[in-house]
Coordinates of N, CA and C in Angstrom, one line a residue:
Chain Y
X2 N 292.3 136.4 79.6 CA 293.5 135.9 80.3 C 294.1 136.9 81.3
X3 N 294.7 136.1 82.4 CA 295.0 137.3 83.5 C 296.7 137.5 83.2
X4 N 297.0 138.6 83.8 CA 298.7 138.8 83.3 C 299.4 138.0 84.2
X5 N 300.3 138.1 83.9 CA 301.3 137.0 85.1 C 301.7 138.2 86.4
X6 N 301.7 137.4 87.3 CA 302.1 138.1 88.4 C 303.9 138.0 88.4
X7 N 304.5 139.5 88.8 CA 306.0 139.8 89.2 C 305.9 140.7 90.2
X8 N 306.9 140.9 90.8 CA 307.3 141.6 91.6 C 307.3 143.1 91.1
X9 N 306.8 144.4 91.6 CA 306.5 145.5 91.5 C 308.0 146.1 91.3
X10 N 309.0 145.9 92.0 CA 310.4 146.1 92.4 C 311.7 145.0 92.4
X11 N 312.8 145.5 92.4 CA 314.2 144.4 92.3 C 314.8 145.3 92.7
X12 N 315.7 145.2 93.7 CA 316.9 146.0 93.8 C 318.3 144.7 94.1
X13 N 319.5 145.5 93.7 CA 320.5 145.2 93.8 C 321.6 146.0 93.7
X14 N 323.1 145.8 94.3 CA 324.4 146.8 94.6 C 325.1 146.1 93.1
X15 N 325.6 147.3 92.1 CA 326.6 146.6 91.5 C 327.3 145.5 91.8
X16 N 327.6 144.2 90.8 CA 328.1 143.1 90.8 C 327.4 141.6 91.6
X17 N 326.1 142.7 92.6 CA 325.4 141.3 92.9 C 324.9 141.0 91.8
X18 N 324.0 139.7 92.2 CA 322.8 138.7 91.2 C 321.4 139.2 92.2
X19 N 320.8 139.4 91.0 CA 319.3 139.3 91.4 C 318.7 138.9 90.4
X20 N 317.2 138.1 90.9 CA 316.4 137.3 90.5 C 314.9 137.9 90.6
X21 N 314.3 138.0 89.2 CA 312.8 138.1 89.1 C 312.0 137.7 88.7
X22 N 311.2 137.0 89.3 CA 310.1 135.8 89.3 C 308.9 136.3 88.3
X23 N 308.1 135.6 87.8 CA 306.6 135.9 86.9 C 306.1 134.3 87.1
X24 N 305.1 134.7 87.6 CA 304.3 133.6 88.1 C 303.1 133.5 87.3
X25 N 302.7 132.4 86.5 CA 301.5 131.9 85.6 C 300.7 131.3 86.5
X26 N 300.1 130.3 85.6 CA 299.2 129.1 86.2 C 300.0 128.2 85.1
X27 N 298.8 126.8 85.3 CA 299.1 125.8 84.6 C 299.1 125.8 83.1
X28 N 298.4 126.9 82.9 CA 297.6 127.1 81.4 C 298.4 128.1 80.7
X29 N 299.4 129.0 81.3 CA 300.4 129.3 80.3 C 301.5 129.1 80.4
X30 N 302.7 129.6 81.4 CA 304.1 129.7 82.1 C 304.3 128.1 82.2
X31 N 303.1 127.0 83.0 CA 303.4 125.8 83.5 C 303.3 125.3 82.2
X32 N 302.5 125.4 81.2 CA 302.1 124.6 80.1 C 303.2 124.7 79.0
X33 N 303.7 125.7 78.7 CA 304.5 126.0 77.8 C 305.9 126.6 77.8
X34 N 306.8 126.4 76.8 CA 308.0 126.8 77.3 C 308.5 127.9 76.0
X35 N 307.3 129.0 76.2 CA 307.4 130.0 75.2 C 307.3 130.9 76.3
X36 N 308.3 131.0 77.2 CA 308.4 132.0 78.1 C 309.5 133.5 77.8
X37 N 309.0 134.5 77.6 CA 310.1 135.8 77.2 C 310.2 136.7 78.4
X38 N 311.5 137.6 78.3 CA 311.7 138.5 79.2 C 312.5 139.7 78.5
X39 N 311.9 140.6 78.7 CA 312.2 142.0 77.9 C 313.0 143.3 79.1
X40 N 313.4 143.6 78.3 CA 314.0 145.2 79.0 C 313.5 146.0 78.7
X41 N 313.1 146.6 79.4 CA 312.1 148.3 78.5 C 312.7 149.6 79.3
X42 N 313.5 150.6 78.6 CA 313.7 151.6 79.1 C 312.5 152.7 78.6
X43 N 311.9 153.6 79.4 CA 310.5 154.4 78.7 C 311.3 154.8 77.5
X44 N 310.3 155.0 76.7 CA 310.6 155.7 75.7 C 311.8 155.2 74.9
X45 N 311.7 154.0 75.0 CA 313.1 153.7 74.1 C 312.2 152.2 73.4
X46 N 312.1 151.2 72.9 CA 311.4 150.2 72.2 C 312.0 148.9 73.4
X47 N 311.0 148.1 73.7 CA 311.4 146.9 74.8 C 312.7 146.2 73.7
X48 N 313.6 145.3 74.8 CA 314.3 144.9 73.9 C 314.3 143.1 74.6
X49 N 314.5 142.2 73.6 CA 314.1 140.7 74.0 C 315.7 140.7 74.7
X50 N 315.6 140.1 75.9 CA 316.8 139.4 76.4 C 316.8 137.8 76.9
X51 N 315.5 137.0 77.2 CA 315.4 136.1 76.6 C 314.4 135.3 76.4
X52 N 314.7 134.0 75.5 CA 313.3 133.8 75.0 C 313.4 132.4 75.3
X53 N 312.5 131.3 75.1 CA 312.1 130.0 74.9 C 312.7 129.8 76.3
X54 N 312.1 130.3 77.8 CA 313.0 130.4 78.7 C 314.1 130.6 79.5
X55 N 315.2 130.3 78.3 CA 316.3 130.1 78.7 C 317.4 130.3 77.7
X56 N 316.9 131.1 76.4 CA 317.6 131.1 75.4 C 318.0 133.1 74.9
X57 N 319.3 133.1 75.0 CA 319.3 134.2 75.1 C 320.2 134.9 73.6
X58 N 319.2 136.0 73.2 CA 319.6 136.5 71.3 C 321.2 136.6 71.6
X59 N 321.3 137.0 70.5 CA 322.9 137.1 70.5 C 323.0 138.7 70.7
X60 N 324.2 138.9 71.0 CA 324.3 140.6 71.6 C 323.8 140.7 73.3
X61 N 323.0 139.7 73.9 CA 322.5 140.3 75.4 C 323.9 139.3 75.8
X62 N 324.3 140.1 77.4 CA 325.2 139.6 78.0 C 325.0 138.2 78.5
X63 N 325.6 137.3 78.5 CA 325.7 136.0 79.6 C 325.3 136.8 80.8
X64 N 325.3 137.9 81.2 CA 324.9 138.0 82.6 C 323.6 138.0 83.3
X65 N 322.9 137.7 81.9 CA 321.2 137.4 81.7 C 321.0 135.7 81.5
X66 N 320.3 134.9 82.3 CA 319.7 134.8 82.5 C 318.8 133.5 82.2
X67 N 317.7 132.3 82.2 CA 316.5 132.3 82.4 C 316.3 131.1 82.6
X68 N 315.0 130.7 83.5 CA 314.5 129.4 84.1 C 313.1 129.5 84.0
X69 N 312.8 127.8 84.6 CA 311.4 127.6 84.8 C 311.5 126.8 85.6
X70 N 309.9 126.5 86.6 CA 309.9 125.8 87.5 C 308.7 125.6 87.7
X71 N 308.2 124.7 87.0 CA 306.5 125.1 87.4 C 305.9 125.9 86.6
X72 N 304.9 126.9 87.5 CA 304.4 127.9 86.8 C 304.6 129.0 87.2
X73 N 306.1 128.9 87.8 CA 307.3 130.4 87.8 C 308.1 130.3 86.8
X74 N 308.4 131.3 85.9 CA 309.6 131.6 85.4 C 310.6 132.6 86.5
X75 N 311.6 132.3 85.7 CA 313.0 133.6 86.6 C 313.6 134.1 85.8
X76 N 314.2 135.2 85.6 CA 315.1 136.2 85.6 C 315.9 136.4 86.3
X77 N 317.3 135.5 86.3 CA 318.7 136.1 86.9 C 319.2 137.1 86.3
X78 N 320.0 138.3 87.0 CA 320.8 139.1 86.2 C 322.1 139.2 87.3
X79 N 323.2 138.8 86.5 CA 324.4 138.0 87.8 C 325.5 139.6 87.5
X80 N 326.3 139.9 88.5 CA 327.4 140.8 88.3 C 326.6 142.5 88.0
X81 N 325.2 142.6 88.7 CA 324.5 143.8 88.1 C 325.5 144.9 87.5
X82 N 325.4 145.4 86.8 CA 325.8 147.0 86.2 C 324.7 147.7 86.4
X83 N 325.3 149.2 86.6 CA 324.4 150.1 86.7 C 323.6 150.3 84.8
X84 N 323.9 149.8 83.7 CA 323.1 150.3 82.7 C 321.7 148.9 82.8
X85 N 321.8 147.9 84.0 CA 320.6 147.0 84.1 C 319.5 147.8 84.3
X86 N 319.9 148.8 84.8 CA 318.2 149.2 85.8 C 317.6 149.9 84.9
X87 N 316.3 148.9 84.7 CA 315.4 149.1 84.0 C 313.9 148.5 84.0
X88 N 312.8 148.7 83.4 CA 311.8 147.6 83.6 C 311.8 146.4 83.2
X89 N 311.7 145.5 83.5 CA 311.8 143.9 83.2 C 310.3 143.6 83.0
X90 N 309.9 142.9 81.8 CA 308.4 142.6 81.7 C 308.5 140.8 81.3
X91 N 308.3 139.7 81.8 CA 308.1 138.7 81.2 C 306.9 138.5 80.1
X92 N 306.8 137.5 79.7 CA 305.7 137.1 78.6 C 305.5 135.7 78.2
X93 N 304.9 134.8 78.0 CA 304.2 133.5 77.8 C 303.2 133.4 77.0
X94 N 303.5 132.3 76.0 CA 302.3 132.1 75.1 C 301.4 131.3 75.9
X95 N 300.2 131.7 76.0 CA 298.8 131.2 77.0 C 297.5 130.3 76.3
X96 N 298.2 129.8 75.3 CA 297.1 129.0 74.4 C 295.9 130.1 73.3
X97 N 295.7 129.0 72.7 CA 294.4 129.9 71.9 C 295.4 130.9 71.5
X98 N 296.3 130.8 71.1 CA 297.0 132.1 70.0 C 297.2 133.2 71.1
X99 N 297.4 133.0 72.1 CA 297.2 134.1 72.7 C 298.8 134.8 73.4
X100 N 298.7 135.9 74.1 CA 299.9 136.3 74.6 C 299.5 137.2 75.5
X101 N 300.3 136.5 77.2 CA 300.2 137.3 78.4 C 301.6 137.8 79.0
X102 N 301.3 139.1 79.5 CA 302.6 140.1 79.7 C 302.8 139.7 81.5
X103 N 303.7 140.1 82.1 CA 303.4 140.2 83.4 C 303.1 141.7 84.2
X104 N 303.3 141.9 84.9 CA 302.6 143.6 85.2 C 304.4 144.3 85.5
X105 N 305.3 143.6 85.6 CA 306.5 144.2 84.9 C 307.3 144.8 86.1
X106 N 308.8 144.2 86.4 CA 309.4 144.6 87.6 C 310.6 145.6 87.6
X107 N 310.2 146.9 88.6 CA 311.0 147.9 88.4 C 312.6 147.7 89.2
X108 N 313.8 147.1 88.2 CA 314.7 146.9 88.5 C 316.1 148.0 89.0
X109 N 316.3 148.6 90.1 CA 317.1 149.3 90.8 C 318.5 149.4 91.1
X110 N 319.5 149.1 90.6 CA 320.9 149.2 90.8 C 321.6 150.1 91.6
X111 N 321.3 149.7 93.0 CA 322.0 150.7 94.0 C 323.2 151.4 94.1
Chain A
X226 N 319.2 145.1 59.1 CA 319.0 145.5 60.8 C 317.1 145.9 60.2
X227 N 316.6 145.0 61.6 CA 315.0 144.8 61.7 C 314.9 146.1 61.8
X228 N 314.0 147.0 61.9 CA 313.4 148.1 62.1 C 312.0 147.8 61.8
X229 N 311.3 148.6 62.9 CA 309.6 148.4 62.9 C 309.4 150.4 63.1
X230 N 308.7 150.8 62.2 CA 308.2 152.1 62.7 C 306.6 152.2 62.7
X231 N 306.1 152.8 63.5 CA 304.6 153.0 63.9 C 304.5 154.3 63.6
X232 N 303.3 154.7 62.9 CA 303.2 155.7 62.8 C 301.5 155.8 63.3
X233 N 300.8 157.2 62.7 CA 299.7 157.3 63.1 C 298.8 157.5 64.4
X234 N 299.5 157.6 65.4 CA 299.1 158.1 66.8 C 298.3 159.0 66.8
X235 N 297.5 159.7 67.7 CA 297.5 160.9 68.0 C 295.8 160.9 68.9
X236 N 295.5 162.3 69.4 CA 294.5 162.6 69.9 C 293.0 162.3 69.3
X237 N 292.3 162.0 69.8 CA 291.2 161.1 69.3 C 289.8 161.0 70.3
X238 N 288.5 161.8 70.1 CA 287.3 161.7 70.6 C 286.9 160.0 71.3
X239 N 286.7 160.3 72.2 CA 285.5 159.0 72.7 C 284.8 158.7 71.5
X240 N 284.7 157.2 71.4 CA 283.9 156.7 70.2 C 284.6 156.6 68.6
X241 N 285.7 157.6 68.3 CA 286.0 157.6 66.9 C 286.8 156.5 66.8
X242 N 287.6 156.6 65.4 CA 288.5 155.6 65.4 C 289.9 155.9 64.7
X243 N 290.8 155.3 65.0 CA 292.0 155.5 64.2 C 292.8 154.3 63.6
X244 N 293.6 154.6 62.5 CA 294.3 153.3 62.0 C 295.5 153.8 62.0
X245 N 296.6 152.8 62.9 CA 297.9 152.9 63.2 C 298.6 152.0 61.7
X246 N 299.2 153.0 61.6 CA 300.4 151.8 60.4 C 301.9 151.1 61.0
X247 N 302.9 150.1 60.8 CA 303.8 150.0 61.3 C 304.7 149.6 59.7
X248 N 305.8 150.3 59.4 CA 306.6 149.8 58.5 C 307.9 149.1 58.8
X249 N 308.2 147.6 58.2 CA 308.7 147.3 58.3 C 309.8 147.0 57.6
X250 N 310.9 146.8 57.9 CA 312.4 146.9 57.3 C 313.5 146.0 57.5
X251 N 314.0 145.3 56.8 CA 315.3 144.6 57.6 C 315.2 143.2 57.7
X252 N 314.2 143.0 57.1 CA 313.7 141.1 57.3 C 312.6 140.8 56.4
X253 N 312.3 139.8 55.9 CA 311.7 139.2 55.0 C 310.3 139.1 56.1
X254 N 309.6 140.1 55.7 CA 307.9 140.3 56.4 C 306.9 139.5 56.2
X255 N 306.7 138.9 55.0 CA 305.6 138.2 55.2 C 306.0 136.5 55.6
X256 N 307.3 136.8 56.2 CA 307.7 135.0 56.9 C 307.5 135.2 58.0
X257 N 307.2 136.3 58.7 CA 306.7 136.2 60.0 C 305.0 136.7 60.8
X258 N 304.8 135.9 61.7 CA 304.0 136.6 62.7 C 304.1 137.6 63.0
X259 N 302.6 138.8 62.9 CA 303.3 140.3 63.5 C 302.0 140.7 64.7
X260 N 302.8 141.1 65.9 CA 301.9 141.9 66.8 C 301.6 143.2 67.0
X261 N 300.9 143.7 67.4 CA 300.1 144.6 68.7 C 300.4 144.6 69.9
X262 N 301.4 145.2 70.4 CA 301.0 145.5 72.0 C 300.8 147.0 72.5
X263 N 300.2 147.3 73.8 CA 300.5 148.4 74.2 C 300.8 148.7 75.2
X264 N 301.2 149.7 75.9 CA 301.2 150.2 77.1 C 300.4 151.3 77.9
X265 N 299.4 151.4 78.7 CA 298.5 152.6 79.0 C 299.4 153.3 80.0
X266 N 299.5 154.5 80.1 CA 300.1 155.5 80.8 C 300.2 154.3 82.8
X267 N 301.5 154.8 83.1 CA 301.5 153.7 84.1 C 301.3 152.4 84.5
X268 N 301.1 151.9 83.4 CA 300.6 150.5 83.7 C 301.6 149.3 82.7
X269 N 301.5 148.2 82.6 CA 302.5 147.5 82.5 C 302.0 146.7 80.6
X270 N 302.7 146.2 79.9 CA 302.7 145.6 78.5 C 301.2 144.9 78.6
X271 N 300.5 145.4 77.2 CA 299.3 144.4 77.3 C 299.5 144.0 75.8
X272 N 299.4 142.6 75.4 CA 299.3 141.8 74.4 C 297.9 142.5 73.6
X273 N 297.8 143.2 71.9 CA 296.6 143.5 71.8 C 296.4 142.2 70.3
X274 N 296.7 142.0 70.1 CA 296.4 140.9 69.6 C 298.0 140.7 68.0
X275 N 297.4 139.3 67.0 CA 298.4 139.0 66.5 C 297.8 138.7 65.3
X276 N 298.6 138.4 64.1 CA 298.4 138.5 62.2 C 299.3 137.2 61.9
X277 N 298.7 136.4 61.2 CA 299.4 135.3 60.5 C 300.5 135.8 59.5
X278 N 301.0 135.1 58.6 CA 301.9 135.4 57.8 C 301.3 135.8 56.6
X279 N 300.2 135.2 56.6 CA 299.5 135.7 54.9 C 298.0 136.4 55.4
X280 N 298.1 136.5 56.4 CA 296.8 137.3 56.6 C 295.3 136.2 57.4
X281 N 295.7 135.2 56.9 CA 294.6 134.1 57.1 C 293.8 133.8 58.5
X282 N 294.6 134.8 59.5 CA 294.6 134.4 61.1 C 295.0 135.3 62.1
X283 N 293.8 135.8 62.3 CA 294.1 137.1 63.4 C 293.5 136.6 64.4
X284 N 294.3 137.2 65.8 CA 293.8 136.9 67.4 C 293.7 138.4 67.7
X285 N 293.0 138.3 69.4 CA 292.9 139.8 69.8 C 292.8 139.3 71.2
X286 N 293.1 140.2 71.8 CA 293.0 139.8 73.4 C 291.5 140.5 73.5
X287 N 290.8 139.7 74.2 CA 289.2 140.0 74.6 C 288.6 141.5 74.5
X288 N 289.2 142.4 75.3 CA 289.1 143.8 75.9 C 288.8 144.4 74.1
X289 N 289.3 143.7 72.8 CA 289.3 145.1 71.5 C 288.9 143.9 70.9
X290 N 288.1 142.7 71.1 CA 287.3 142.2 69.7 C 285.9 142.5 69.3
X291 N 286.0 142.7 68.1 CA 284.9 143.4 68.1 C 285.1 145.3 67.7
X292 N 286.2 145.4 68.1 CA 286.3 147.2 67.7 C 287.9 147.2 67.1
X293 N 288.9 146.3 67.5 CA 290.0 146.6 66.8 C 290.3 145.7 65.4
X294 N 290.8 145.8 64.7 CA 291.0 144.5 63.1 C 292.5 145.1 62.9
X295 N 292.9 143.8 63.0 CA 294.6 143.8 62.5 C 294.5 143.6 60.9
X296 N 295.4 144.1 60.1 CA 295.4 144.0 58.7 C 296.9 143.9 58.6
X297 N 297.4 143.2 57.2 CA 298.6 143.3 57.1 C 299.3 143.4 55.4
X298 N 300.0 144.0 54.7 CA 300.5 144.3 53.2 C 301.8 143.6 53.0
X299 N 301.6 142.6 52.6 CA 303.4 142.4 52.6 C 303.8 142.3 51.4
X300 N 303.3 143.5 50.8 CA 303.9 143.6 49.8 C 304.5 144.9 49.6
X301 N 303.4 145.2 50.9 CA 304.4 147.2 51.1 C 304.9 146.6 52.6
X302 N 304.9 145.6 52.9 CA 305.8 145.4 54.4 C 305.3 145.9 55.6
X303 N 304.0 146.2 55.6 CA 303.0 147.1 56.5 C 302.0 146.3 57.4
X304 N 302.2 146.9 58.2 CA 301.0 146.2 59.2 C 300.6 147.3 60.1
X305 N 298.8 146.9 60.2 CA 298.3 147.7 60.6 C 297.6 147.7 62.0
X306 N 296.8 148.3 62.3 CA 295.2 148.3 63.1 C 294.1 149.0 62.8
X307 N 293.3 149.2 62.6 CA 292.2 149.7 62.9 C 291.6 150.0 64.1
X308 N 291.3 151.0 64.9 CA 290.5 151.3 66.1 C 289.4 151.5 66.0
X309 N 288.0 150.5 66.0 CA 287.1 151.6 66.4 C 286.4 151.9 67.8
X310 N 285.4 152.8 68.0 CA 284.9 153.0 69.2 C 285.9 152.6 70.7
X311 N 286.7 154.1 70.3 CA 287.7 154.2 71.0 C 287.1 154.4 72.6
X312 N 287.7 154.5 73.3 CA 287.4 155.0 75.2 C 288.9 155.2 75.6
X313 N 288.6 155.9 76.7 CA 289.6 156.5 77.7 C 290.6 155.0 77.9
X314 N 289.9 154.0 77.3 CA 291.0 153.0 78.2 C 291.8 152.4 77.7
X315 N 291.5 153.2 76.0 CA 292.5 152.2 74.9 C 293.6 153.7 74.5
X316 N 293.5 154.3 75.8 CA 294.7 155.8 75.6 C 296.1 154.8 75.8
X317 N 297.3 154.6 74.9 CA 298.2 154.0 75.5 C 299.2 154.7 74.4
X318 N 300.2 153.9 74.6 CA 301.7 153.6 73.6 C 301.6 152.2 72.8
X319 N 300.9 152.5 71.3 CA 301.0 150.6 70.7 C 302.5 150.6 70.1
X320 N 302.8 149.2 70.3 CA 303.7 149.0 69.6 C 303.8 147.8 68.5
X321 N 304.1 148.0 67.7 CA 304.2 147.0 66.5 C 305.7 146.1 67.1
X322 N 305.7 144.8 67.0 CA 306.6 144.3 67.3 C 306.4 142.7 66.6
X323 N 307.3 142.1 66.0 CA 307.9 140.8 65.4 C 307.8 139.7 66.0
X324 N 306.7 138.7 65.8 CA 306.1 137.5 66.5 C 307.5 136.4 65.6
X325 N 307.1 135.3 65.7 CA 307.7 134.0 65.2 C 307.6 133.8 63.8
X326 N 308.3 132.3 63.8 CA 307.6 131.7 61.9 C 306.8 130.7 62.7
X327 N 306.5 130.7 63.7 CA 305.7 130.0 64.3 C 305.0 130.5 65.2
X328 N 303.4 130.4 65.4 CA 302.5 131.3 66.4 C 302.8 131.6 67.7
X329 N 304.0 130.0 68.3 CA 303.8 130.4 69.6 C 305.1 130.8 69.9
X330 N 306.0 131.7 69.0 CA 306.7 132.5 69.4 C 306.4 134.1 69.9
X331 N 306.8 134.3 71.1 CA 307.0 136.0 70.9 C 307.5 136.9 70.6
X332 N 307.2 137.9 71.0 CA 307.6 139.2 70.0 C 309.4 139.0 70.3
X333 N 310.5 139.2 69.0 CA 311.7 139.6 69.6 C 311.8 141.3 69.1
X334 N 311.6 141.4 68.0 CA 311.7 143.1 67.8 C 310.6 143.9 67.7
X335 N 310.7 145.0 68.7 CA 309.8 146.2 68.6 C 310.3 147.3 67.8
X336 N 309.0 148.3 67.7 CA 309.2 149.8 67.3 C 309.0 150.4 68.4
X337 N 309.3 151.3 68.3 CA 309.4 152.6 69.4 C 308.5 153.2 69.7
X338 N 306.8 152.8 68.9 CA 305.9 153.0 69.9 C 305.4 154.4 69.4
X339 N 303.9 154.4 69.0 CA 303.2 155.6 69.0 C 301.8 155.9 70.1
X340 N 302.1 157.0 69.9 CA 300.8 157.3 71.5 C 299.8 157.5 70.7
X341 N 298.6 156.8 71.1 CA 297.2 156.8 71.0 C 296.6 158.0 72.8
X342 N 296.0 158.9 71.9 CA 294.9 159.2 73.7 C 293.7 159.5 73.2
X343 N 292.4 159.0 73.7 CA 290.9 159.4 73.8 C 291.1 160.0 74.6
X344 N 290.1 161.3 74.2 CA 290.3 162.2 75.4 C 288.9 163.2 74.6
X345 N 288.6 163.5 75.5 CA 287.0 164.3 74.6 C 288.0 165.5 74.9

């Protein structure tokens, strides 16, 4: 299985919205709506911010986030703060028990 | 409060092998799916495969079947791997992390990750 494609980079000024895309095919992101998106600071454990595309744990802010459209998912993050900037990695269940990451987008808070 | 700890890392010849442990805490373990992922120095999350709830059903992403075996104790709350016939390319950060009560959920909680490196 190939990873999903994201954007290498995000930048945004405190309090804008920005948006980061992960692009599938039909066979995992378009097929399925077991779409996740994590925060990973190095060295710290990724943390889920949301899951089933659009469903977000309790404790992450409303200012997270998530869609589908096809075989793009998105990541909005609305009102940035500077404690956002971090790696963003999506994830999709891709059939056959399987699980594909995206290559993971480095988020920038100007 | 979930907690996942990995233990077992460390430096490791071309070709040997290692078994990573992960202990789990904080949730009723053998109701869930448990993963494998890692990260290689610079490079972005790779899915290394996944463990049913009673053991009955293990996946692996292509690149480690055949050399890696997930194992799982839920009666000591442990989940494992086995590495064999390691290479420079399975040098990363694995992390044990919390699948679903269902397969095609993903991971929501991780551990913090222990370093594996091949390195002659």
């Amino acid at each position: 299985q190939s990873a999903l494609t994201q954007p290498p980079s995000a930048s945004g000024s405190p309090g804008q919205s920005v948006t980061i895309s992960c692009t599938g095919t039909s066979s995992d992101v378009g097929a399925y709506t077991y779409v996740s998106w994590y925060q990973y600071h190095p060295g710290k454990a990724p943390k889920l911010m949301i899951y089933e595309v659009s469903e977000r744990p309790s404790g992450v802010p409303d200012r997270f986030s998530g869609s589908k459209s096809g075989n793009t998912a998105s990541l909005t993050v609305s009102g940035l703060q500077a404690e956002d900037e971090a790696d963003y990695y999506c994830s999709s269940y891709a059939g056959g028990n399987t699980l594909v990451f995206g290559g993971g987008t480095k988020l920038t808070v100007l | 409060e979930v907690q996942l700890v990995e233990s077992g890392g460390g430096l490791v010849q071309p070709g040997g092998s290692l078994r990573l442990s992960c202990a789990a805490s904080g949730f009723t373990f053998s109701s869930y799916w448990m993963n494998w992922v890692r990260q290689a120095p610079g490079k972005g999350l790779e899915w290394v495969g996944k463990i049913k709830q009673d053991g009955s059903e293990k996946y692996y992403v292509e690149s480690v079947k055949g050399r890696f075996t997930i194992s799982r104790d839920n009666a000591k709350n442990s989940l494992y791997v086995q590495m064999n016939s390691l290479s420079a390319e399975d040098t990363a950060v694995y992390y044990c992390a919390r699948g679903g009560v269902t397969r095609y959920k993903g991971p929501d909680y991780w551990g913090q990750g222990t370093l594996v490196t091949v390195s002659s």
